[in-house]
Amino acid sequence: MNAYNFIKDSIIQGKYQPGMRLTEEYLAQELKISRTPIREAIKQLKTEGLIIPLKKGVSVRDFTKEDIRQIYDLRTLLEGYSAAQAAASRTEEDLIKLTEANLLYEEAINQYVEGDFDQIVKIVEMNQLFHDAIINASKNQHIHFHISRVVVVPIVFRSFYWYSKEKLKRSLDYHKIILQAIESQDTERARIAMHEHIYQGRDQVLTHLEDLKNDVSYKEETK
Amino acid sequence: MNAYNFIKDSIIQGKYQPGMRLTEEYLAQELKISRTPIREAIKQLKTEGLIIPLKKGVSVRDFTKEDIRQIYDLRTLLEGYSAAQAAASRTEEDLIKLTEANLLYEEAINQYVEGDFDQIVKIVEMNQLFHDAIINASKNQHIHFHISRVVVVPIVFRSFYWYSKEKLKRSLDYHKIILQAIESQDTERARIAMHEHIYQGRDQVLTHLEDLKNDVSYKEETK
DNA sequence: TATATTTTTATTGTATACAATCAAATTGAG
DNA sequence: CTCAATTTGATTGTATACAATAAAAATATA
């Protein structure tokens, strides 16, 4: 794994906590490589908005409640559009891929027992696979670029910890509704179902944001 | 001016033509600096999608007609949303800034005589100032990040060459309609006017894309 | 003691050397 | 002559040394 992916994953999974200062030297030692590749990774993460520049060094971005709201508003807009376009332009092959992705998502949810970190990683991955398949079916390559930058937010990943199995199943139900709408080429149904699906995700994050910020592992490493 | 801005401007203004291969060595000599800062700039431009990686080196991205369509669809979506939000949340201060920006745009257009490169740069700048003021009034910081990546496309810049004074004035008229809608907090009027404004820009680009690709200066440098 | 000034230290910015890798040219075998 | 193997050359990837700069600490001055 390269420096960029290592640092990014560490941020997303919460190993490097929001507000934590990162220096090139520190990361170089951590990965046992020189500063050069570290600097590149930092530059990229800065461009993506996952870390923010300090006077010297950078710090892991801390997303506020307002940030979450704004990001989810955007995500709703983009993914809603994406779902509508997918409904309009989907091929038979797209449908097969969407169905497959959703089956994998279902499987991952069924195998989940509360607190299993690796399985959460899997669920997040499979969820993303489904959303990516929709973007793909929408036939707009550029939208993928933007959604991926809206979605990759540490708090979103960590929010999956707080999902009950029931809530995960409801999320799966929405995937099925969206898939159905795309299959029957009902663009507005697809858009609205996606809107609702994303907003339910947002509510989940907002509800547990306080819990997240009071999380022990969170506080200990940032002070 | 740093390496990043130099290369970016060169691409946007057409000095480095679509498809042109860029090597670190070449750019280092061009800017009379070492490869290190060049590498950073390239990484960033790659992340932004303005250049695409080759097996060795990179090349300036060539946007197809389909790219333009997709990008403008996205831009319409984002800026339409932005205008609607601005209409909902604008303050008196926002209105003052919007009015000022539009006056500067009007001024720049009035002073324009066909083919004046520096004045085109000015017009593009002032146009952007107005659009930025809307995003600002929308109170969603994150949307700026995305729109700036949708808008910064070399062809958009170069398309201004083909604007007649008449078309520029029509563009200004739309700014005024949008401003009026934002002032009277008419969210849907603001959104629709922005949609129309952006799509007229798209049509302008698409109409002259062929001319652009047949441009002498374009062909000579890319072969 | 409080504040301005200097010195020290930590950290990033840049240049450069060398290693790794990929593409093109060259050579050799059938 | 054609195609595969090898060599050569161009280019990027990485490490590292040193310069520039900003923050922190120490010192001096009121």
Coordinates of C-alpha atoms (C1' of nucleotides) in Angstrom, one line a residue:
Chain A
M1 CA 0.0 0.0 0.0
N2 CA 1.3 3.4 -0.9
A3 CA 1.6 6.5 1.4
Y4 CA -1.5 8.1 0.0
N5 CA -3.8 5.2 0.7
F6 CA -2.2 4.5 4.0
I7 CA -2.8 8.0 5.3
K8 CA -6.2 8.3 3.8
D9 CA -7.4 5.0 5.3
S10 CA -5.9 5.9 8.6
I11 CA -7.9 9.1 8.6
I12 CA -11.1 7.5 7.4
Q13 CA -11.0 4.7 9.9
G14 CA -10.2 7.1 12.7
K15 CA -6.6 6.1 13.4
Y16 CA -5.5 9.7 12.8
Q17 CA -8.2 11.6 14.6
P18 CA -9.7 15.0 13.5
G19 CA -7.6 17.9 14.6
M20 CA -4.4 15.7 14.9
R21 CA -1.4 17.4 13.6
L22 CA 0.6 15.5 11.0
T23 CA 4.2 16.3 10.1
E24 CA 6.1 14.9 7.2
E25 CA 8.8 13.6 9.5
Y26 CA 6.3 11.8 11.7
L27 CA 4.6 10.1 8.8
A28 CA 7.9 9.2 7.2
Q29 CA 8.9 7.4 10.3
E30 CA 5.5 5.8 10.6
L31 CA 5.7 4.3 7.1
K32 CA 9.5 3.8 7.2
I33 CA 10.0 5.7 4.0
S34 CA 11.5 9.1 3.1
R35 CA 9.7 12.4 3.2
T36 CA 9.4 12.7 -0.6
P37 CA 6.4 10.3 -1.2
I38 CA 4.8 11.6 2.0
R39 CA 4.8 15.1 0.7
E40 CA 3.0 14.0 -2.5
A41 CA 0.4 12.2 -0.5
I42 CA -0.2 15.2 1.8
K43 CA -0.5 17.4 -1.2
Q44 CA -3.2 15.2 -2.7
L45 CA -5.1 14.9 0.5
K46 CA -5.0 18.6 0.9
T47 CA -6.5 19.0 -2.6
E48 CA -9.2 16.6 -1.6
G49 CA -9.9 18.5 1.5
L50 CA -9.3 15.7 4.0
I51 CA -6.5 17.6 5.7
I52 CA -6.1 21.3 6.2
P53 CA -2.9 23.3 6.2
L54 CA -1.5 24.9 9.3
K55 CA 1.2 27.5 9.4
K56 CA 3.6 24.6 9.7
G57 CA 2.4 21.1 8.9
V58 CA -1.2 20.0 8.4
S59 CA -4.0 18.7 10.6
V60 CA -6.7 16.1 10.0
R61 CA -9.9 17.9 9.1
D62 CA -12.5 18.1 11.7
F63 CA -16.0 18.1 10.2
T64 CA -18.6 20.0 12.1
K65 CA -22.4 19.3 12.2
E66 CA -22.9 22.1 9.7
D67 CA -20.2 20.5 7.4
I68 CA -22.1 17.2 7.6
R69 CA -25.4 18.9 6.7
Q70 CA -23.9 20.7 3.7
I71 CA -22.0 17.7 2.5
Y72 CA -25.1 15.5 2.7
D73 CA -27.2 18.2 0.9
L74 CA -24.7 18.0 -2.0
R75 CA -24.5 14.3 -1.9
T76 CA -28.3 14.1 -2.1
L77 CA -28.3 16.4 -5.1
L78 CA -25.5 14.5 -6.9
E79 CA -26.6 11.0 -6.1
G80 CA -30.3 11.8 -6.8
Y81 CA -29.3 13.1 -10.2
S82 CA -27.2 10.0 -10.7
A83 CA -30.0 7.7 -9.9
A84 CA -32.4 9.5 -12.2
Q85 CA -29.9 9.4 -15.1
A86 CA -29.3 5.7 -14.4
A87 CA -33.0 5.0 -14.6
A88 CA -33.0 6.8 -18.0
S89 CA -29.9 5.2 -19.5
R90 CA -29.4 1.8 -17.8
T91 CA -28.7 -1.2 -19.9
E92 CA -29.4 -4.9 -19.1
E93 CA -25.7 -5.2 -18.1
D94 CA -26.1 -2.4 -15.7
L95 CA -29.0 -4.1 -14.1
I96 CA -27.0 -7.3 -13.6
K97 CA -24.2 -5.4 -12.0
L98 CA -26.6 -3.5 -9.7
T99 CA -28.3 -6.7 -8.7
E100 CA -25.0 -8.4 -7.9
A101 CA -23.7 -5.5 -5.9
N102 CA -26.9 -5.5 -3.8
L103 CA -26.7 -9.2 -3.2
L104 CA -23.2 -8.8 -1.8
Y105 CA -24.4 -5.9 0.3
E106 CA -27.2 -8.1 1.7
E107 CA -24.7 -10.9 2.4
A108 CA -22.4 -8.6 4.2
I109 CA -25.2 -7.2 6.4
N110 CA -26.5 -10.7 7.3
Q111 CA -23.1 -11.8 8.4
Y112 CA -22.6 -8.8 10.6
V113 CA -22.5 -9.0 14.4
E114 CA -22.2 -5.8 16.3
G115 CA -18.8 -4.3 16.8
D116 CA -17.0 -6.4 14.1
F117 CA -14.6 -3.9 12.6
D118 CA -13.6 -6.0 9.6
Q119 CA -17.2 -6.7 8.7
I120 CA -18.0 -3.0 8.9
V121 CA -15.2 -2.4 6.4
K122 CA -16.9 -5.0 4.2
I123 CA -20.3 -3.5 4.5
V124 CA -19.0 0.0 3.7
E125 CA -17.3 -1.5 0.6
M126 CA -20.3 -3.3 -0.6
N127 CA -22.5 -0.3 -0.1
Q128 CA -20.1 1.8 -2.1
L129 CA -20.1 -0.9 -4.8
F130 CA -23.9 -0.4 -5.3
H131 CA -23.7 3.3 -5.4
D132 CA -20.8 3.2 -7.8
A133 CA -22.8 0.8 -10.0
I134 CA -25.5 3.5 -10.2
I135 CA -23.1 6.2 -11.1
N136 CA -21.8 3.9 -13.8
A137 CA -25.2 3.2 -15.1
S138 CA -25.8 7.0 -15.3
K139 CA -23.2 7.2 -18.0
N140 CA -21.7 10.4 -16.6
Q141 CA -18.1 9.7 -15.9
H142 CA -17.5 13.1 -14.3
I143 CA -20.1 12.7 -11.6
H144 CA -18.1 9.8 -10.1
F145 CA -15.2 12.2 -9.5
H146 CA -17.3 14.5 -7.5
I147 CA -19.4 12.0 -5.5
S148 CA -16.3 10.1 -4.5
R149 CA -15.0 13.4 -2.9
V150 CA -18.3 14.0 -1.2
V151 CA -18.6 10.5 0.2
V152 CA -15.1 10.0 1.5
V153 CA -15.6 11.5 4.9
P154 CA -14.2 9.9 8.0
I155 CA -17.3 10.4 10.0
V156 CA -19.4 8.6 7.5
F157 CA -17.3 5.5 7.9
R158 CA -17.3 5.7 11.6
S159 CA -21.1 6.2 11.7
F160 CA -21.5 2.6 10.6
Y161 CA -20.5 1.6 14.0
W162 CA -23.8 2.9 15.3
Y163 CA -26.0 1.2 12.8
S164 CA -28.3 -1.4 14.3
K165 CA -28.9 -4.5 12.2
E166 CA -32.4 -3.2 11.7
K167 CA -31.2 0.1 10.3
L168 CA -28.8 -1.7 8.0
K169 CA -31.7 -3.8 6.7
R170 CA -33.8 -0.6 6.1
S171 CA -30.9 0.8 4.1
L172 CA -30.9 -2.4 2.1
D173 CA -34.6 -2.0 1.5
Y174 CA -34.0 1.4 0.0
H175 CA -31.4 -0.1 -2.3
K176 CA -34.0 -2.5 -3.5
I177 CA -36.6 0.3 -4.1
I178 CA -34.0 2.3 -6.0
L179 CA -33.0 -0.7 -8.1
Q180 CA -36.6 -1.4 -8.9
A181 CA -37.1 2.2 -10.1
I182 CA -34.0 2.0 -12.2
E183 CA -35.2 -1.2 -13.7
S184 CA -38.6 0.2 -14.7
Q185 CA -36.9 3.3 -15.9
D186 CA -38.9 5.5 -13.5
T187 CA -36.5 8.4 -13.2
E188 CA -38.3 10.5 -10.7
R189 CA -39.0 7.5 -8.4
A190 CA -35.3 6.6 -8.5
R191 CA -34.3 10.2 -7.7
I192 CA -36.8 10.5 -4.7
A193 CA -35.9 7.2 -3.3
M194 CA -32.2 8.0 -3.4
H195 CA -32.9 11.4 -1.8
E196 CA -34.7 9.7 1.1
H197 CA -32.0 7.0 1.4
I198 CA -29.2 9.6 1.6
Y199 CA -31.1 11.8 4.1
Q200 CA -31.7 8.8 6.3
G201 CA -28.0 8.2 6.3
R202 CA -27.4 11.8 7.2
D203 CA -29.8 11.6 10.1
Q204 CA -28.0 8.6 11.3
V205 CA -24.7 10.5 11.3
L206 CA -26.1 13.6 12.9
T207 CA -27.9 11.7 15.6
H208 CA -24.7 9.9 16.7
L209 CA -22.2 12.7 16.0
E210 CA -22.2 13.6 19.7
D211 CA -21.6 10.0 20.7
L212 CA -18.8 9.9 18.2
K213 CA -17.1 13.0 19.5
N214 CA -17.4 11.6 23.1
D215 CA -15.9 8.3 22.1
V216 CA -13.0 7.4 24.4
S217 CA -10.6 6.3 21.6
Y218 CA -11.4 9.6 19.9
K219 CA -10.6 11.9 22.8
E220 CA -7.5 10.1 24.1
E221 CA -5.5 10.4 20.9
T222 CA -6.4 14.0 20.0
K223 CA -5.4 15.7 23.3
Chain B
M1 CA 3.9 32.6 -9.5
N2 CA 4.3 29.1 -8.4
A3 CA 4.7 26.0 -10.5
Y4 CA 1.1 24.9 -10.0
N5 CA -0.4 28.2 -11.1
F6 CA 1.9 28.5 -14.0
I7 CA 1.1 25.1 -15.4
K8 CA -2.6 25.5 -14.7
D9 CA -2.9 28.8 -16.4
S10 CA -0.8 27.6 -19.3
I11 CA -3.3 24.8 -19.8
I12 CA -6.4 26.9 -19.3
Q13 CA -5.2 29.6 -21.7
G14 CA -4.2 27.1 -24.3
K15 CA -0.4 27.5 -24.1
Y16 CA -0.1 23.8 -23.4
Q17 CA -2.6 22.2 -25.8
P18 CA -4.8 19.2 -25.1
G19 CA -3.0 16.0 -25.8
M20 CA 0.4 17.6 -25.3
R21 CA 2.8 15.5 -23.3
L22 CA 4.5 17.1 -20.3
T23 CA 7.5 15.7 -18.6
E24 CA 9.0 16.8 -15.3
E25 CA 12.3 17.7 -16.9
Y26 CA 10.7 19.8 -19.6
L27 CA 8.6 21.8 -17.1
A28 CA 11.6 22.2 -14.8
Q29 CA 13.6 23.7 -17.6
E30 CA 10.6 25.9 -18.7
L31 CA 10.2 27.3 -15.1
K32 CA 13.9 27.2 -14.4
I33 CA 13.4 25.3 -11.1
S34 CA 14.1 21.7 -10.0
R35 CA 11.8 18.8 -10.6
T36 CA 10.7 18.6 -7.0
P37 CA 8.1 21.4 -7.0
I38 CA 7.1 20.4 -10.5
R39 CA 6.2 16.9 -9.3
E40 CA 3.9 18.4 -6.6
A41 CA 2.1 20.6 -9.2
I42 CA 1.6 17.7 -11.5
K43 CA 0.2 15.6 -8.7
Q44 CA -2.3 18.3 -7.8
L45 CA -3.4 18.8 -11.4
K46 CA -3.8 15.1 -11.8
T47 CA -6.1 15.0 -8.8
E48 CA -8.1 17.9 -10.3
G49 CA -8.4 16.0 -13.6
L50 CA -6.7 18.7 -15.8
I51 CA -4.0 16.3 -16.9
I52 CA -4.1 12.6 -17.3
P53 CA -1.4 10.0 -16.5
L54 CA 0.5 8.2 -19.3
K55 CA 2.7 5.2 -18.9
K56 CA 5.5 7.7 -18.6
G57 CA 4.7 11.3 -18.0
V58 CA 1.3 13.0 -18.3
S59 CA -0.6 14.7 -21.0
V60 CA -2.9 17.7 -21.0
R61 CA -6.5 16.4 -20.9
D62 CA -8.5 16.6 -24.1
F63 CA -12.1 17.1 -23.4
T64 CA -14.5 15.6 -25.9
K65 CA -18.0 16.9 -26.9
E66 CA -19.4 14.3 -24.5
D67 CA -17.2 15.5 -21.7
I68 CA -18.4 19.0 -22.2
R69 CA -22.1 17.8 -22.1
Q70 CA -21.6 15.9 -18.9
I71 CA -19.6 18.6 -17.3
Y72 CA -22.2 21.2 -18.1
D73 CA -25.0 19.0 -16.9
L74 CA -23.2 18.8 -13.6
R75 CA -22.5 22.4 -13.5
T76 CA -26.1 23.2 -14.2
L77 CA -27.2 21.0 -11.3
L78 CA -24.7 22.5 -8.9
E79 CA -25.0 26.1 -9.8
G80 CA -28.8 25.9 -10.0
Y81 CA -28.8 24.5 -6.5
S82 CA -26.4 27.2 -5.5
A83 CA -28.6 30.0 -6.9
A84 CA -31.7 28.5 -5.2
Q85 CA -30.0 28.4 -1.9
A86 CA -28.6 31.9 -2.3
A87 CA -32.2 33.1 -2.9
A88 CA -33.2 31.4 0.3
S89 CA -30.4 32.6 2.5
R90 CA -29.0 35.8 1.0
T91 CA -28.2 38.7 3.4
E92 CA -28.2 42.4 2.5
E93 CA -24.4 42.2 2.4
D94 CA -24.6 39.4 -0.2
L95 CA -26.8 41.5 -2.4
I96 CA -24.3 44.4 -2.3
K97 CA -21.5 42.0 -3.3
L98 CA -23.5 40.5 -6.1
T99 CA -24.4 43.9 -7.4
E100 CA -20.9 45.1 -7.3
A101 CA -19.6 41.9 -9.1
N102 CA -22.1 42.4 -11.8
L103 CA -21.2 46.0 -12.3
L104 CA -17.6 45.0 -12.8
Y105 CA -18.7 42.3 -15.3
E106 CA -20.7 44.9 -17.2
E107 CA -17.8 47.3 -17.3
A108 CA -15.4 44.6 -18.6
I109 CA -17.9 43.7 -21.3
N110 CA -18.3 47.3 -22.4
Q111 CA -14.6 47.8 -22.7
Y112 CA -14.1 44.7 -24.8
V113 CA -13.1 44.9 -28.4
E114 CA -12.9 41.6 -30.4
G115 CA -9.7 39.6 -29.9
D116 CA -8.3 41.5 -27.0
F117 CA -6.7 38.7 -24.9
D118 CA -6.2 40.6 -21.7
Q119 CA -9.7 41.9 -21.7
I120 CA -11.0 38.3 -22.1
V121 CA -9.0 37.3 -19.1
K122 CA -10.7 40.2 -17.3
I123 CA -14.2 39.2 -18.4
V124 CA -13.7 35.6 -17.4
E125 CA -12.5 36.8 -14.0
M126 CA -15.4 39.1 -13.4
N127 CA -17.9 36.5 -14.5
Q128 CA -16.4 34.1 -12.0
L129 CA -16.6 36.8 -9.3
F130 CA -20.3 36.9 -9.8
H131 CA -20.8 33.2 -9.7
D132 CA -18.5 33.0 -6.7
A133 CA -20.6 35.6 -4.9
I134 CA -23.7 33.4 -5.5
I135 CA -22.0 30.4 -4.1
N136 CA -21.0 32.5 -1.1
A137 CA -24.5 33.7 -0.6
S138 CA -25.7 30.1 -0.7
K139 CA -23.8 29.6 2.6
N140 CA -22.6 26.1 1.5
Q141 CA -18.8 26.2 1.6
H142 CA -18.5 22.7 0.2
I143 CA -20.2 23.5 -3.0
H144 CA -17.5 26.0 -3.9
F145 CA -15.0 23.2 -3.9
H146 CA -16.9 21.2 -6.4
I147 CA -18.1 23.9 -8.7
S148 CA -14.5 25.3 -9.0
R149 CA -13.5 21.9 -10.2
V150 CA -16.3 21.7 -12.7
V151 CA -15.8 25.1 -14.1
V152 CA -12.0 25.2 -14.5
V153 CA -11.9 23.7 -18.0
P154 CA -9.6 25.1 -20.6
I155 CA -12.2 25.0 -23.3
V156 CA -14.5 27.2 -21.3
F157 CA -11.9 29.8 -21.1
R158 CA -11.1 29.6 -24.8
S159 CA -14.8 29.7 -25.7
F160 CA -14.9 33.3 -24.7
Y161 CA -12.9 34.1 -27.8
W162 CA -16.0 33.2 -29.8
Y163 CA -18.4 35.3 -27.9
S164 CA -19.8 38.3 -29.8
K165 CA -20.4 41.5 -27.9
E166 CA -24.1 40.7 -28.3
K167 CA -23.8 37.3 -26.7
L168 CA -21.8 38.7 -23.8
K169 CA -24.6 41.2 -23.2
R170 CA -27.2 38.5 -23.2
S171 CA -25.0 36.7 -20.6
L172 CA -25.1 39.9 -18.5
D173 CA -28.9 40.0 -18.8
Y174 CA -29.1 36.6 -17.3
H175 CA -26.9 37.7 -14.4
K176 CA -29.4 40.5 -13.8
I177 CA -32.4 38.2 -13.9
I178 CA -30.6 35.8 -11.4
L179 CA -29.7 38.7 -9.2
Q180 CA -33.3 40.0 -9.2
A181 CA -34.6 36.5 -8.3
I182 CA -32.1 36.2 -5.5
E183 CA -33.0 39.6 -4.2
S184 CA -36.7 38.8 -4.1
Q185 CA -35.9 35.4 -2.6
D186 CA -37.6 33.6 -5.4
T187 CA -35.7 30.3 -5.2
E188 CA -37.2 28.5 -8.2
R189 CA -36.9 31.5 -10.5
A190 CA -33.2 31.8 -9.5
R191 CA -32.6 28.1 -10.1
I192 CA -34.3 28.1 -13.5
A193 CA -32.6 31.3 -14.7
M194 CA -29.3 29.8 -13.7
H195 CA -30.0 26.6 -15.5
E196 CA -30.8 28.5 -18.7
H197 CA -27.7 30.7 -18.3
I198 CA -25.4 27.8 -17.9
Y199 CA -27.0 25.9 -20.8
Q200 CA -26.6 28.8 -23.1
G201 CA -22.9 28.8 -22.1
R202 CA -22.8 25.1 -23.0
D203 CA -24.4 25.7 -26.4
Q204 CA -21.9 28.4 -27.1
V205 CA -19.0 26.0 -26.3
L206 CA -20.5 23.1 -28.2
T207 CA -21.2 25.3 -31.3
H208 CA -17.6 26.5 -31.5
L209 CA -15.9 23.3 -30.4
E210 CA -15.1 22.4 -34.0
D211 CA -13.8 25.9 -34.7
L212 CA -11.6 25.6 -31.6
K213 CA -10.2 22.2 -32.6
N214 CA -9.4 23.5 -36.1
D215 CA -7.7 26.6 -34.7
V216 CA -4.3 27.0 -36.3
S217 CA -2.4 27.7 -33.0
Y218 CA -4.0 24.6 -31.6
K219 CA -2.9 22.2 -34.4
E220 CA 0.6 23.4 -34.8
E221 CA 1.7 22.8 -31.2
T222 CA 0.1 19.4 -30.7
K223 CA 1.6 17.5 -33.6
Chain C
dT1 C1' 7.1 42.1 35.7
dA2 C1' 5.9 42.9 30.9
dT3 C1' 7.3 43.5 26.4
dA4 C1' 10.5 43.7 22.7
dT5 C1' 14.5 41.4 20.6
dT6 C1' 17.5 37.9 19.6
dT7 C1' 18.7 33.1 19.4
dT8 C1' 17.6 28.5 18.9
dT9 C1' 14.9 24.8 17.2
dA10 C1' 11.5 22.4 14.4
dT11 C1' 9.7 22.0 10.0
dT12 C1' 8.9 22.6 5.3
dG13 C1' 10.9 23.9 0.6
dT14 C1' 14.2 22.9 -3.0
dA15 C1' 18.0 20.8 -5.4
dT16 C1' 20.3 16.9 -6.7
dA17 C1' 22.1 12.2 -7.0
dC18 C1' 21.0 7.7 -7.7
dA19 C1' 17.8 3.6 -8.2
dA20 C1' 13.8 1.6 -10.6
dT21 C1' 11.1 1.2 -14.5
dC22 C1' 9.3 1.5 -18.9
dA23 C1' 9.7 2.4 -24.1
dA24 C1' 12.3 2.2 -28.1
dA25 C1' 16.1 0.6 -30.6
dT26 C1' 19.1 -3.1 -31.6
dT27 C1' 20.5 -7.5 -32.1
dG28 C1' 20.0 -12.4 -32.8
dA29 C1' 17.5 -16.8 -34.0
dG30 C1' 14.3 -19.2 -36.7
Chain D
dC1 C1' 12.2 -11.2 -43.2
dT2 C1' 9.7 -11.6 -38.8
dC3 C1' 9.5 -12.1 -34.1
dA4 C1' 11.5 -12.6 -29.6
dA5 C1' 15.3 -11.3 -26.5
dT6 C1' 18.5 -7.9 -25.1
dT7 C1' 20.5 -3.6 -24.6
dT8 C1' 20.1 1.3 -24.4
dG9 C1' 18.0 5.6 -23.3
dA10 C1' 14.6 8.5 -21.3
dT11 C1' 11.8 9.3 -17.4
dT12 C1' 9.8 8.8 -13.1
dG13 C1' 10.4 7.3 -8.0
dT14 C1' 12.9 7.8 -3.7
dA15 C1' 16.4 9.3 -0.5
dT16 C1' 19.0 12.8 1.4
dA17 C1' 21.5 17.1 2.1
dC18 C1' 21.0 21.7 2.6
dA19 C1' 18.5 26.3 2.5
dA20 C1' 14.6 29.0 3.9
dT21 C1' 11.1 30.0 7.2
dA22 C1' 8.2 30.1 11.0
dA23 C1' 7.5 28.9 15.9
dA24 C1' 9.3 28.6 20.5
dA25 C1' 12.6 29.8 23.9
dA26 C1' 15.8 32.7 25.9
dT27 C1' 17.5 37.1 26.7
dA28 C1' 17.6 41.9 27.2
dT29 C1' 15.3 46.4 28.1
dA30 C1' 11.9 49.3 30.0

